[in-house]
Amino acid sequence: MLAASTTDFTAQCYGLYQSPPLGSLVKTGDEPIELYGIVGHATTGSLEPGRRPIARGQDEASEEEVYRTSPQLSKLLKSEFSVLVVGHREGDKLYYYLPPRPARIHGFVYRCRPEEVREFSQSLDFLNMLINTNLPTSVDELIAAALRQTGQAHEDPRAFLVAAGKELAVLLSGQFNQLKAILERLK
Amino acid sequence: MTERLGIVISGSLDSGVEVRLDGAVSVEDMAVGRYVTIEGQKQRFFGMITDVSLGVTDPRLILTPPDVADPFIAEVFSGTSTYGTLHISPYLTIGGKADSLLEGPQTVKTVPSHFSAVNLATDPDIELVFGQEDQERFWIGNPMDMETKLCLDLEEFVTRSNGIFGKSGTGKTFLTRILLIGMLQKSKAVNLVFDMHSEYGWAGSSEGGQRKVKALKQLFPSQVAVFTLDEENSRRRGVSTDFVVRIGYDEIEPEDIGLLRQTLNLTEPAIEAGYQLRRKFGKNWLQQASEWSDSEEIGEQLKEMNIHESTFQNLRRGLNTIRRLPFTEPHAPTNAVQHVLEHLDRGTNVVLEFGRYRDITAYVLVANMLARRIYAQYQERMEKAMGEEAARPTPLVITIEEAHRFLNPSVASQTIFGTIAREMRKYNVTLLVIDQRPSGIDEEVMSQMGTKITCLLDNERDIDSVLAGVSSKSGLKAVLARLAPKQQALIFGHAVPMPVPFEPREYGSAQSYKDFITTNRAQRREQAEKDIEDLWER
């Protein structure tokens, strides 16, 4: 965990290119409050802000070769991802709104296991929070990715997607075009 | 099993309530005429679906329709952005309080609150509203798409004049037969049926004429007497008749001719001349007038009575038409009216078959003549009963077919049937009117009818006249226009708490006859046992 605010937090992966997939559910924090978030954006770049990577590997056969011949690369680059907070757990109960306090710096971020994803997606209230976010990634893409990811954890992904689609249709009843764009991405 | 359909979203008492369907319910499963219950906060409402429509949340959806070929998209949109709505006419409320439960269903006086849940009515709901088959209630059919028996309180039914309407071939006759059986079993009333097409007495034919069905006399031989105008025809059909009706010229009165003005093409003065002739010649006026041959004498006599020659000829032509009717003769050997009355007094139902004389002149003449005399008798007896507390005459139901001939606006004020329809309820006589052209019936008469049963009608004017004066008329109109062309009918009015589209019970199979007869026997036995008990108690 590198930065945290009430609505989101940013974390760095231990390994290069190991950020969780877009839209996947992650959690952080210890008892009593656990925060749940959806991965909304990921970047990979130089460790030092002023130092840009240069083009390499003109003579190498594959991309893997580039990293093999320049092992320092994995230490000079970092992968980060930012997460949108969509709910929290206090005790046994799940709440689909923002937690009272943001996450702590240097907290650990875990990917949720499929059963946790299932439990969290019992309610589709988190969709409303996603719709109202402001991120570099387009909201449509984010929602579609989140639903695709969450759907995989369900026994009947189609039924879940239909239920989610219906929820979206209600939430976006005035924005037909946006709704259509999201549904197109769910197929 | 209750099946939730949706929630109330808007509405008014006058125009009915709008219900938004739940996403899981398909619009295509809905049908006008079905019953629903609405769970209001304080009471339950009972209503009928009268319209089904489609709605969208966003008008842009209509302009650029989503790709519904994709089942996923289609499923997401159904019930959310696109939804079905029902239009429901509430008719009754069933109160939640104990005392209102005892009172039973009440006429609706308000609408359910916002977002009340709407369910399909279950069989027990229907039973609660329409009651079960018992001493007074007769099973006439099943509400559409339901198993429950629709029962009609016939004791209540016969206290008013009633009508059965429908295009020809929609099942009026079968329905009438079922009702006649019902009245015969469950009400104290006796029936006098003017059976124009010989379908109620001994046997009738099913649509297309391929199958014979038993009629009243075969099913209830001891309670029904078949009278006939055409003995030969009855014999040929193998019908055992109880009495052959003959009509003497001396029994026909000018009032009887008055009703035939249209069919005989008589002028107003010609009718007037009839009264004058009657005054002059007494009972034998008809014979005298039509047999008069001496032209000079005629001229003189007419001048004396101030009747124009052409008027007299007009009347005479009409009278000759009557004389040509094969069942008329100068002097009838027996008094048909007296016979009919005797049977009715004994509680025997009388079916008068017309045989081959389906000609409207014969029908109107005979029906009107008999009814007029029976009316007079009933009126007299009833008045006597009121004065001296003598026994009131048995309630009588007169069944007439082609009723618009008797009850059209130009003659309804003169014919006896018009009078019966309007006021004879007080004298224990009511009508059962069967007609295919209700718009031809006088408005005043239509408005006095208690219960109306109508099969499919498609003429706008007919529909309007049948539904005249009914609340939520537009809703019922939609239901009526969508009845199946056969064996579906809509009943509304005095004897039912709310309009019901229904499928009449089966008639014509061996099992159906058995059902009719067994209920009858069982009840008679019950009645007998009760009588015996009463006897011991005294």
XYZ file of C-alpha atoms in Angstrom:
725
model
C 0.000 0.000 0.000
C 1.529 3.268 -1.091
C -1.230 5.816 -0.943
C -4.730 5.775 0.428
C -7.714 8.046 0.502
C -11.290 7.611 1.579
C -12.415 6.514 -1.851
C -9.413 4.673 -3.222
C -5.909 3.440 -2.564
C -2.866 2.622 -4.620
C -0.610 -0.377 -4.041
C 2.581 -1.628 -5.541
C 3.018 -5.252 -6.536
C 5.875 -7.280 -5.102
C 6.733 -8.518 -8.547
C 6.904 -6.633 -11.803
C 3.750 -7.071 -13.928
C 1.922 -8.907 -11.186
C -0.969 -6.553 -10.673
C -4.355 -8.197 -10.335
C -6.649 -8.125 -13.406
C -8.768 -5.081 -14.066
C -12.064 -5.332 -12.246
C -11.019 -7.984 -9.762
C -11.995 -7.783 -6.128
C -9.266 -7.182 -3.585
C -9.239 -6.550 0.118
C -6.974 -4.905 2.655
C -6.837 -4.095 6.318
C -7.084 -6.177 9.452
C -9.754 -6.793 11.993
C -12.046 -5.179 12.902
C -12.469 -3.446 9.531
C -11.571 -4.978 6.180
C -11.823 -2.859 3.065
C -13.006 -4.246 -0.246
C -12.105 -2.652 -3.533
C -12.196 -3.186 -7.245
C -8.993 -2.832 -9.224
C -9.637 0.141 -11.450
C -6.316 1.099 -12.931
C -2.801 -0.309 -13.189
C 0.502 1.210 -14.312
C 4.064 0.076 -14.777
C 6.863 2.608 -14.881
C 10.201 3.722 -13.586
C 10.939 3.741 -9.881
C 12.279 7.264 -10.087
C 9.825 9.709 -11.512
C 12.489 11.690 -13.439
C 14.123 8.673 -14.988
C 12.391 7.299 -18.042
C 13.231 3.858 -19.403
C 15.001 3.778 -22.731
C 14.354 1.490 -25.641
C 16.320 -1.756 -25.416
C 16.656 -5.102 -27.074
C 17.389 -4.173 -30.646
C 19.577 -7.241 -31.029
C 17.611 -9.619 -28.847
C 15.448 -12.403 -30.209
C 12.550 -12.057 -27.792
C 11.219 -9.809 -25.079
C 12.193 -12.363 -22.479
C 15.804 -12.033 -23.620
C 15.709 -8.308 -22.873
C 14.882 -8.939 -19.233
C 17.288 -11.811 -18.983
C 20.270 -9.855 -20.278
C 19.388 -6.793 -18.189
C 18.351 -8.235 -14.822
C 18.453 -4.787 -13.198
C 15.267 -3.919 -15.056
C 13.018 -5.694 -12.635
C 14.497 -3.661 -9.821
C 14.282 -0.337 -11.578
C 10.696 -0.737 -12.719
C 7.603 -1.119 -10.628
C 3.974 -2.133 -11.185
C 1.269 -0.283 -9.362
C -2.463 -0.571 -9.320
C -5.137 1.574 -7.882
C -8.221 0.245 -6.231
C -11.608 1.770 -5.789
C -13.110 1.173 -2.378
C -16.595 -0.285 -2.784
C -17.361 -1.600 0.651
C -16.072 -2.970 3.909
C -16.601 -5.701 6.375
C -17.022 -5.099 10.058
C -17.234 -8.293 12.030
C -19.393 -10.655 9.997
C -21.335 -8.027 8.216
C -20.692 -6.581 4.792
C -21.413 -2.943 4.095
C -21.665 -1.591 0.606
C -20.589 1.933 1.332
C -17.373 3.726 2.192
C -15.557 2.712 5.393
C -15.176 5.238 8.209
C -11.398 5.508 7.721
C -9.161 4.925 4.726
C -6.675 2.041 4.545
C -3.310 2.232 6.158
C -0.087 2.770 4.269
C 1.961 -0.418 4.038
C -1.075 -2.501 4.622
C -1.226 -5.737 2.635
C -3.571 -6.088 -0.265
C -4.937 -9.542 -1.099
C -6.884 -10.841 -4.051
C -10.171 -12.218 -2.837
C -10.804 -15.929 -3.137
C -13.764 -17.033 -5.297
C -15.947 -17.761 -2.253
C -15.270 -14.287 -0.932
C -16.132 -12.818 -4.309
C -19.373 -14.783 -4.290
C -20.208 -13.590 -0.835
C -19.447 -9.995 -1.648
C -21.423 -10.044 -4.888
C -24.553 -11.353 -3.199
C -25.634 -7.782 -3.335
C -25.144 -5.658 -6.391
C -25.150 -2.398 -4.471
C -21.477 -1.837 -5.261
C -22.418 -1.109 -8.874
C -23.834 2.210 -7.850
C -20.484 3.263 -6.378
C -18.675 2.216 -9.527
C -20.977 4.241 -11.730
C -20.275 7.393 -9.778
C -16.465 7.186 -9.791
C -13.961 9.346 -11.543
C -11.029 7.351 -12.826
C -8.641 7.373 -15.756
C -10.303 4.152 -16.904
C -13.746 4.680 -18.377
C -16.535 3.774 -16.034
C -18.148 1.551 -18.661
C -14.987 -0.477 -19.058
C -14.490 -0.747 -15.352
C -18.014 -1.936 -14.611
C -17.943 -4.445 -17.426
C -14.562 -5.775 -16.293
C -15.688 -5.974 -12.684
C -18.798 -7.922 -13.612
C -16.901 -10.275 -15.885
C -14.394 -10.953 -13.125
C -17.008 -11.398 -10.443
C -19.125 -13.547 -12.709
C -16.320 -16.068 -13.023
C -16.550 -16.800 -9.327
C -20.202 -17.757 -9.632
C -21.474 -21.178 -10.477
C -23.824 -19.758 -13.082
C -22.028 -16.713 -14.499
C -24.819 -16.017 -16.951
C -27.489 -15.782 -14.300
C -25.275 -13.441 -12.316
C -24.633 -11.255 -15.338
C -28.330 -11.077 -16.146
C -29.133 -10.045 -12.596
C -26.356 -7.461 -12.699
C -27.544 -6.254 -16.096
C -31.029 -5.730 -14.697
C -29.607 -3.780 -11.788
C -27.669 -1.620 -14.224
C -30.741 -1.108 -16.359
C -32.458 0.348 -13.309
C -29.475 2.479 -12.279
C -28.878 3.750 -15.789
C -32.501 4.043 -16.789
C -31.897 7.521 -18.169
C -28.621 6.719 -19.913
C -29.582 4.163 -22.421
C -26.434 4.499 -24.513
C -24.151 3.929 -21.575
C -26.169 0.923 -20.539
C -25.938 -0.485 -24.006
C -22.164 0.046 -24.082
C -21.713 -1.821 -20.801
C -23.954 -4.692 -21.825
C -22.062 -5.065 -25.074
C -18.895 -5.563 -23.053
C -20.431 -8.233 -20.862
C -20.994 -10.735 -23.617
C -50.327 -20.920 -4.735
C -50.086 -17.206 -5.199
C -48.311 -15.817 -8.143
C -47.074 -12.287 -7.777
C -47.537 -10.296 -10.906
C -46.304 -6.852 -10.049
C -47.088 -3.689 -8.164
C -49.624 -0.913 -8.424
C -48.059 2.222 -9.844
C -50.942 4.551 -10.546
C -54.655 4.646 -11.105
C -57.999 6.012 -10.138
C -61.249 4.525 -8.998
C -62.958 5.660 -12.131
C -60.504 4.430 -14.699
C -58.890 1.520 -12.871
C -55.338 1.009 -11.669
C -52.103 0.541 -13.555
C -49.868 -2.290 -12.499
C -46.268 -2.678 -13.485
C -45.359 -6.270 -14.113
C -42.379 -7.824 -12.397
C -39.493 -8.692 -14.630
C -40.015 -12.404 -14.188
C -43.612 -12.277 -15.419
C -44.130 -12.359 -19.138
C -46.690 -10.036 -20.650
C -47.640 -12.832 -22.963
C -48.905 -14.928 -20.067
C -51.460 -12.286 -19.168
C -54.931 -12.230 -20.622
C -57.776 -9.802 -20.310
C -60.555 -11.196 -18.188
C -58.305 -12.823 -15.628
C -58.780 -12.164 -11.958
C -56.235 -10.609 -9.684
C -56.112 -9.709 -6.047
C -54.357 -6.589 -4.879
C -52.997 -6.614 -1.361
C -53.671 -3.127 -0.123
C -52.540 -1.993 3.300
C -55.912 -2.368 4.989
C -57.953 -4.473 2.648
C -57.691 -6.792 -0.281
C -59.014 -5.712 -3.628
C -60.459 -8.000 -6.187
C -60.250 -6.970 -9.803
C -60.053 -8.055 -13.374
C -57.395 -7.428 -15.992
C -58.941 -5.277 -18.662
C -55.926 -4.221 -20.665
C -52.306 -5.177 -21.142
C -49.731 -2.740 -22.462
C -45.987 -2.266 -22.902
C -43.807 0.445 -21.467
C -40.176 1.636 -21.635
C -38.264 3.741 -19.150
C -36.292 5.635 -21.758
C -37.852 6.881 -24.982
C -34.515 6.471 -26.733
C -34.960 2.745 -26.346
C -37.753 2.863 -28.862
C -35.753 4.911 -31.316
C -32.689 2.658 -31.240
C -33.956 -0.727 -30.111
C -31.388 -2.985 -28.463
C -30.282 -6.123 -30.185
C -32.821 -8.517 -28.726
C -31.619 -11.322 -30.950
C -29.018 -11.702 -28.226
C -30.808 -13.564 -25.446
C -28.605 -11.946 -22.813
C -29.541 -8.433 -23.851
C -33.165 -9.413 -24.203
C -33.242 -10.908 -20.739
C -31.592 -7.913 -19.133
C -34.018 -5.476 -20.711
C -37.184 -7.383 -19.994
C -38.770 -6.138 -16.821
C -36.276 -3.308 -16.310
C -35.983 -0.853 -19.166
C -38.855 -2.490 -20.975
C -41.777 -3.743 -18.956
C -45.368 -4.749 -19.215
C -48.225 -2.974 -17.552
C -51.663 -4.235 -16.723
C -54.765 -2.209 -16.473
C -56.953 -3.554 -13.731
C -60.501 -2.638 -12.883
C -61.014 -3.193 -9.174
C -64.531 -4.380 -8.362
C -64.652 -5.626 -4.809
C -62.859 -5.239 -1.547
C -62.506 -7.899 1.069
C -61.908 -6.161 4.340
C -59.252 -7.167 6.797
C -61.433 -6.591 9.861
C -63.478 -9.334 11.385
C -66.861 -7.703 10.888
C -66.151 -6.915 7.273
C -65.140 -10.509 6.746
C -68.595 -11.527 7.861
C -70.243 -9.103 5.505
C -68.341 -10.596 2.635
C -67.008 -8.758 -0.397
C -68.051 -5.136 -0.741
C -68.239 -2.924 -3.753
C -65.020 -1.072 -4.238
C -64.990 2.513 -3.027
C -61.313 3.350 -3.160
C -58.112 2.219 -4.805
C -55.173 0.330 -3.326
C -52.211 2.417 -2.187
C -49.052 2.844 -4.223
C -46.901 -0.224 -4.815
C -49.399 -2.699 -3.397
C -48.551 -6.182 -4.536
C -50.751 -7.721 -7.211
C -51.290 -11.471 -7.357
C -53.211 -13.750 -9.622
C -56.431 -14.709 -7.895
C -56.427 -18.214 -6.552
C -59.284 -20.671 -6.552
C -60.137 -20.019 -2.869
C -60.331 -16.292 -3.657
C -62.845 -16.949 -6.392
C -64.808 -19.185 -4.072
C -64.857 -16.485 -1.447
C -66.365 -14.072 -3.925
C -68.770 -16.263 -5.820
C -69.607 -18.853 -3.216
C -69.811 -22.588 -3.505
C -72.377 -24.801 -5.105
C -75.184 -25.276 -2.597
C -78.952 -25.130 -2.195
C -79.371 -21.843 -3.987
C -76.227 -21.653 -6.005
C -75.922 -23.392 -9.283
C -72.704 -24.196 -11.055
C -72.906 -22.549 -14.465
C -69.315 -22.794 -15.594
C -65.748 -21.996 -14.743
C -64.095 -18.603 -14.693
C -61.627 -18.370 -17.514
C -58.379 -20.289 -16.982
C -59.503 -21.471 -13.575
C -60.608 -24.695 -11.976
C -63.068 -23.182 -9.540
C -66.738 -23.511 -10.164
C -68.535 -20.295 -10.888
C -71.820 -20.471 -9.036
C -74.805 -18.304 -9.568
C -77.366 -17.542 -6.905
C -80.447 -18.444 -8.895
C -82.912 -17.428 -6.221
C -81.465 -13.980 -6.609
C -81.210 -14.319 -10.361
C -84.907 -14.916 -10.950
C -86.021 -11.897 -8.953
C -85.154 -9.669 -11.901
C -85.509 -9.862 -15.622
C -82.374 -11.157 -17.241
C -80.863 -11.268 -20.663
C -78.676 -13.623 -22.636
C -77.046 -12.074 -25.658
C -74.578 -13.081 -28.291
C -74.133 -13.462 -31.991
C -75.782 -16.495 -33.457
C -73.696 -19.613 -33.031
C -71.914 -18.414 -29.909
C -73.674 -20.764 -27.543
C -76.683 -18.806 -26.347
C -78.959 -21.824 -26.589
C -76.649 -24.097 -24.627
C -76.200 -21.456 -22.001
C -79.934 -20.945 -21.754
C -80.480 -24.663 -21.385
C -77.993 -24.791 -18.543
C -79.681 -21.855 -16.854
C -83.130 -23.359 -17.296
C -81.928 -26.558 -15.670
C -80.439 -24.482 -12.903
C -83.670 -22.632 -12.280
C -85.596 -25.842 -12.387
C -83.381 -27.313 -9.715
C -82.389 -24.520 -7.445
C -85.041 -21.878 -7.511
C -88.678 -21.900 -6.629
C -89.531 -20.284 -9.924
C -91.265 -22.084 -12.765
C -90.393 -21.479 -16.362
C -92.498 -20.812 -19.376
C -90.345 -21.135 -22.438
C -91.462 -19.920 -25.831
C -89.287 -22.287 -27.756
C -89.135 -20.969 -31.283
C -86.719 -23.526 -32.640
C -87.853 -26.509 -30.563
C -84.587 -26.785 -28.725
C -85.430 -26.762 -25.056
C -88.269 -29.228 -24.733
C -87.202 -32.653 -25.831
C -83.936 -32.497 -27.702
C -81.712 -29.882 -29.229
C -78.917 -30.103 -31.680
C -75.345 -29.083 -31.238
C -73.707 -26.560 -33.470
C -73.607 -27.908 -36.997
C -76.487 -30.223 -36.166
C -74.359 -33.361 -36.031
C -75.187 -34.315 -32.523
C -78.461 -34.453 -30.649
C -78.430 -33.294 -27.107
C -81.049 -34.057 -24.538
C -83.184 -31.191 -23.386
C -85.295 -30.550 -20.315
C -88.054 -33.077 -20.733
C -85.662 -35.977 -21.222
C -83.658 -35.044 -18.181
C -86.463 -34.101 -15.825
C -89.583 -35.798 -17.157
C -91.668 -35.177 -14.066
C -90.945 -31.479 -13.826
C -91.359 -30.451 -17.430
C -94.353 -30.399 -19.735
C -93.932 -29.934 -23.450
C -96.713 -28.041 -25.200
C -96.742 -27.878 -28.941
C -98.363 -25.831 -31.650
C -97.463 -28.337 -34.315
C -98.494 -31.785 -33.253
C -97.462 -33.435 -36.470
C -93.988 -32.065 -36.333
C -93.581 -33.139 -32.715
C -94.757 -36.629 -33.512
C -92.353 -36.878 -36.408
C -89.511 -35.877 -34.160
C -90.565 -38.501 -31.668
C -91.381 -36.006 -28.947
C -93.961 -36.933 -26.393
C -96.013 -33.826 -25.918
C -98.333 -33.090 -23.055
C -100.683 -30.721 -24.755
C -101.464 -29.396 -28.209
C -102.122 -25.687 -28.228
C -104.900 -24.434 -30.436
C -105.935 -20.868 -30.652
C -109.473 -19.842 -31.402
C -110.219 -16.734 -33.413
C -112.474 -15.689 -30.608
C -109.502 -15.668 -28.265
C -107.601 -13.118 -30.258
C -108.057 -9.538 -29.152
C -107.215 -6.329 -30.941
C -104.392 -5.773 -28.433
C -102.774 -8.935 -29.742
C -102.931 -7.610 -33.264
C -101.395 -4.324 -32.173
C -98.122 -5.996 -31.476
C -98.066 -7.528 -34.914
C -98.352 -4.171 -36.588
C -94.862 -4.337 -37.992
C -94.833 -7.970 -39.012
C -98.261 -7.788 -40.612
C -97.527 -4.406 -42.110
C -100.605 -2.774 -40.600
C -101.241 0.920 -40.310
C -102.105 2.700 -37.086
C -105.708 3.338 -38.177
C -106.080 -0.330 -39.052
C -105.301 -1.272 -35.461
C -107.759 1.332 -34.286
C -110.349 -0.204 -36.633
C -109.738 -3.537 -34.930
C -110.883 -2.076 -31.606
C -113.984 -0.647 -33.221
C -114.865 -3.939 -34.826
C -114.400 -5.640 -31.543
C -116.729 -3.217 -29.872
C -119.303 -3.869 -32.529
C -119.082 -7.616 -32.968
C -117.772 -8.719 -29.613
C -115.730 -11.879 -29.309
C -116.212 -12.995 -32.867
C -114.901 -9.823 -34.424
C -111.994 -11.445 -36.164
C -114.072 -14.053 -37.878
C -116.733 -11.544 -38.788
C -114.301 -9.065 -40.218
C -112.425 -11.530 -42.332
C -115.451 -13.418 -43.581
C -117.525 -10.419 -44.481
C -118.314 -10.712 -48.133
C -121.227 -8.449 -48.990
C -119.457 -5.357 -50.238
C -122.448 -3.069 -49.968
C -123.060 -3.996 -46.391
C -119.407 -3.531 -45.649
C -119.473 -0.071 -47.067
C -122.405 0.919 -44.934
C -121.077 -0.577 -41.778
C -117.679 1.000 -42.267
C -119.222 4.363 -42.814
C -121.137 3.922 -39.628
C -117.961 3.149 -37.747
C -116.049 5.838 -39.584
C -113.458 3.427 -40.943
C -111.884 4.059 -44.297
C -112.236 1.300 -46.849
C -108.479 0.948 -47.451
C -107.827 0.820 -43.732
C -110.266 -2.022 -43.423
C -108.642 -3.889 -46.294
C -105.287 -3.427 -44.662
C -106.581 -4.897 -41.420
C -108.317 -7.701 -43.232
C -105.153 -8.734 -45.028
C -103.440 -8.954 -41.681
C -106.255 -10.938 -40.115
C -106.211 -13.349 -43.004
C -102.522 -13.976 -42.418
C -103.394 -14.942 -38.877
C -106.232 -17.167 -40.009
C -103.879 -18.968 -42.293
C -101.746 -20.006 -39.351
C -102.479 -23.724 -39.020
C -102.935 -23.712 -35.287
C -105.738 -21.208 -35.333
C -109.327 -22.278 -35.717
C -112.708 -20.646 -35.153
C -113.201 -22.136 -31.720
C -110.447 -23.766 -29.752
C -111.586 -26.923 -27.965
C -109.544 -26.167 -24.866
C -108.280 -23.080 -23.241
C -104.516 -23.100 -23.689
C -103.908 -20.332 -21.196
C -105.776 -22.195 -18.482
C -103.731 -25.317 -19.165
C -100.490 -23.487 -19.042
C -101.454 -21.849 -15.777
C -102.524 -25.142 -14.245
C -99.150 -26.655 -15.063
C -97.297 -23.680 -13.754
C -99.292 -23.756 -10.524
C -98.277 -27.331 -9.998
C -94.683 -26.258 -10.326
C -94.291 -27.892 -13.705
C -92.176 -26.019 -16.207
C -93.795 -25.491 -19.571
C -91.960 -25.493 -22.863
C -94.025 -24.401 -25.820
C -92.629 -25.736 -29.074
C -93.495 -23.978 -32.272
C -92.579 -26.845 -34.565
C -92.651 -25.762 -38.158
C -94.305 -22.450 -37.421
C -91.125 -20.535 -36.972
C -92.638 -17.689 -38.799
C -92.274 -14.599 -36.681
C -95.978 -13.776 -36.918
C -96.890 -16.998 -35.202
C -94.234 -16.566 -32.577
C -95.061 -13.006 -31.709
C -98.793 -13.676 -31.723
C -98.724 -16.739 -29.524
C -96.074 -15.526 -27.149
C -97.766 -12.232 -26.684
C -101.256 -13.703 -26.329
C -100.296 -16.246 -23.730
C -98.053 -13.907 -21.841
C -100.698 -11.215 -21.744
C -103.286 -13.505 -20.228
C -100.867 -15.059 -17.799
C -99.772 -11.597 -16.815
C -103.358 -10.633 -16.108
C -103.848 -13.724 -13.967
C -100.666 -13.144 -12.039
C -101.452 -9.554 -11.441
C -104.864 -10.438 -10.136
C -103.540 -13.170 -7.864
C -100.757 -11.064 -6.561
C -103.102 -8.265 -5.715
C -105.362 -10.710 -3.988
C -102.373 -12.103 -2.118
C -101.388 -8.645 -0.979
C -104.884 -7.872 0.195
C -105.942 -11.094 1.825
C -102.615 -12.601 2.569
C -103.455 -15.507 0.335
C -100.635 -17.554 -1.134
C -98.583 -15.631 -3.599
C -98.360 -17.153 -7.043
C -95.244 -19.177 -7.838
C -92.552 -16.941 -9.322
C -92.611 -17.276 -13.067
C -89.817 -16.794 -15.557
C -90.859 -16.341 -19.148
C -88.175 -17.151 -21.669
C -88.455 -15.467 -25.047
C -86.210 -15.739 -28.044
C -85.705 -13.129 -30.735
C -86.567 -10.655 -28.054
C -85.932 -7.591 -30.146
C -89.173 -8.358 -31.960
C -91.112 -7.790 -28.764
C -88.956 -5.249 -27.098
C -87.799 -2.890 -29.801
C -88.326 0.756 -28.981
C -91.387 1.127 -31.207
C -93.381 -1.694 -29.624
C -91.817 -2.127 -26.199
C -94.268 0.333 -24.724
C -97.226 -1.628 -26.075
C -96.255 -5.242 -25.685
C -96.736 -7.164 -22.585
C -93.086 -8.065 -22.491
C -92.148 -4.452 -22.203
C -94.432 -4.185 -19.199
C -93.122 -7.364 -17.657
C -89.556 -6.260 -18.099
C -90.333 -2.940 -16.498
C -92.577 -3.728 -13.599
C -93.686 -7.325 -13.354
C -91.017 -8.100 -10.821
C -93.561 -6.949 -8.284
C -96.015 -9.523 -9.547
C -93.520 -12.384 -9.426
C -93.071 -12.576 -13.182
C -89.714 -11.953 -14.800
C -88.294 -12.395 -18.253
C -85.338 -14.295 -19.586
C -84.607 -12.542 -22.817
C -82.525 -14.240 -25.467
C -81.384 -12.144 -28.346
C -78.644 -11.677 -30.850
C -79.205 -8.035 -31.496
C -79.377 -6.263 -28.136
C -79.156 -2.859 -29.766
C -82.646 -3.527 -31.120
C -84.083 -3.717 -27.634
C -85.580 -0.697 -25.993
C -83.115 1.115 -23.785
C -85.540 1.344 -20.909
C -86.049 -2.405 -20.932
C -82.316 -3.072 -21.159
C -81.675 -0.833 -18.201
C -84.143 -2.791 -16.084
C -82.453 -6.112 -16.667
C -80.843 -7.495 -13.554
C -78.254 -9.879 -14.823
C -76.912 -9.947 -18.320
C -74.968 -12.806 -19.791
C -73.361 -12.122 -23.062
C -71.443 -14.282 -25.459
C -69.308 -12.758 -28.181
C -70.721 -9.632 -29.782
C -68.837 -7.684 -32.359
C -71.173 -4.987 -33.430
C -70.238 -1.751 -31.731
C -73.833 -0.753 -31.089
C -74.735 -4.124 -29.626
C -71.782 -4.006 -27.278
C -72.670 -0.490 -26.200
C -76.257 -1.355 -25.491
C -75.380 -4.458 -23.478
C -72.837 -2.584 -21.401
C -74.913 0.551 -20.989
C -74.902 1.724 -17.404
C -72.116 -0.576 -16.223
C -69.241 0.981 -14.357
C -65.817 0.563 -15.964
C -67.522 -0.008 -19.255
C -64.467 0.496 -21.406
C -62.631 -2.242 -19.558
C -65.453 -4.711 -19.971
C -65.713 -3.785 -23.598
C -62.184 -5.010 -24.162
C -63.023 -8.246 -22.383
C -66.242 -8.750 -24.264
C -64.726 -8.130 -27.657
C -62.084 -10.748 -26.959
C -64.298 -13.604 -25.880
C -63.786 -16.742 -27.909
C -66.428 -17.181 -30.590
C -67.733 -20.233 -28.811
C -68.420 -21.331 -25.285
C -67.222 -18.266 -23.521
C -69.444 -15.691 -21.990
C -69.385 -12.695 -19.735
C -71.859 -12.399 -16.899
C -72.474 -9.238 -14.951
C -75.194 -7.531 -13.027
C -77.489 -8.215 -10.119
C -76.800 -11.893 -9.414
C -73.007 -11.747 -9.453
C -70.867 -9.543 -7.245
C -68.646 -8.589 -10.151
C -68.414 -9.274 -13.882
C -66.981 -12.660 -14.771
C -65.908 -14.001 -18.108
C -66.489 -17.732 -17.933
C -66.681 -20.946 -19.857
C -70.111 -22.545 -19.462
C -70.081 -26.025 -18.002
C -70.209 -28.941 -20.317
C -73.530 -29.926 -21.747
C -74.265 -32.824 -24.022
C -72.142 -35.709 -22.786
C -73.539 -38.585 -20.783
C -71.502 -37.478 -17.791
C -72.891 -33.967 -17.924
C -76.473 -35.276 -17.858
C -75.604 -37.445 -14.918
C -74.118 -34.472 -13.065
C -77.230 -32.447 -13.613
C -79.548 -35.184 -12.472
C -77.576 -36.397 -9.490
C -77.309 -32.981 -7.921
C -81.025 -32.708 -8.360
C -81.734 -36.047 -6.678
C -79.335 -35.438 -3.857
C -81.009 -32.184 -3.112
C -84.468 -33.595 -3.214
C -83.476 -36.290 -0.803
C -81.950 -33.693 1.467
C -85.070 -31.626 1.242
C -87.238 -34.629 2.025
C -85.171 -35.438 5.087
C -85.411 -31.889 6.248
C -89.163 -31.892 5.760
C -89.486 -35.040 7.823
C -87.413 -33.518 10.572
C -89.555 -30.419 10.532
C -92.608 -32.608 10.772
C -91.347 -34.287 13.931
C -90.400 -31.055 15.511
C -93.909 -29.730 15.296
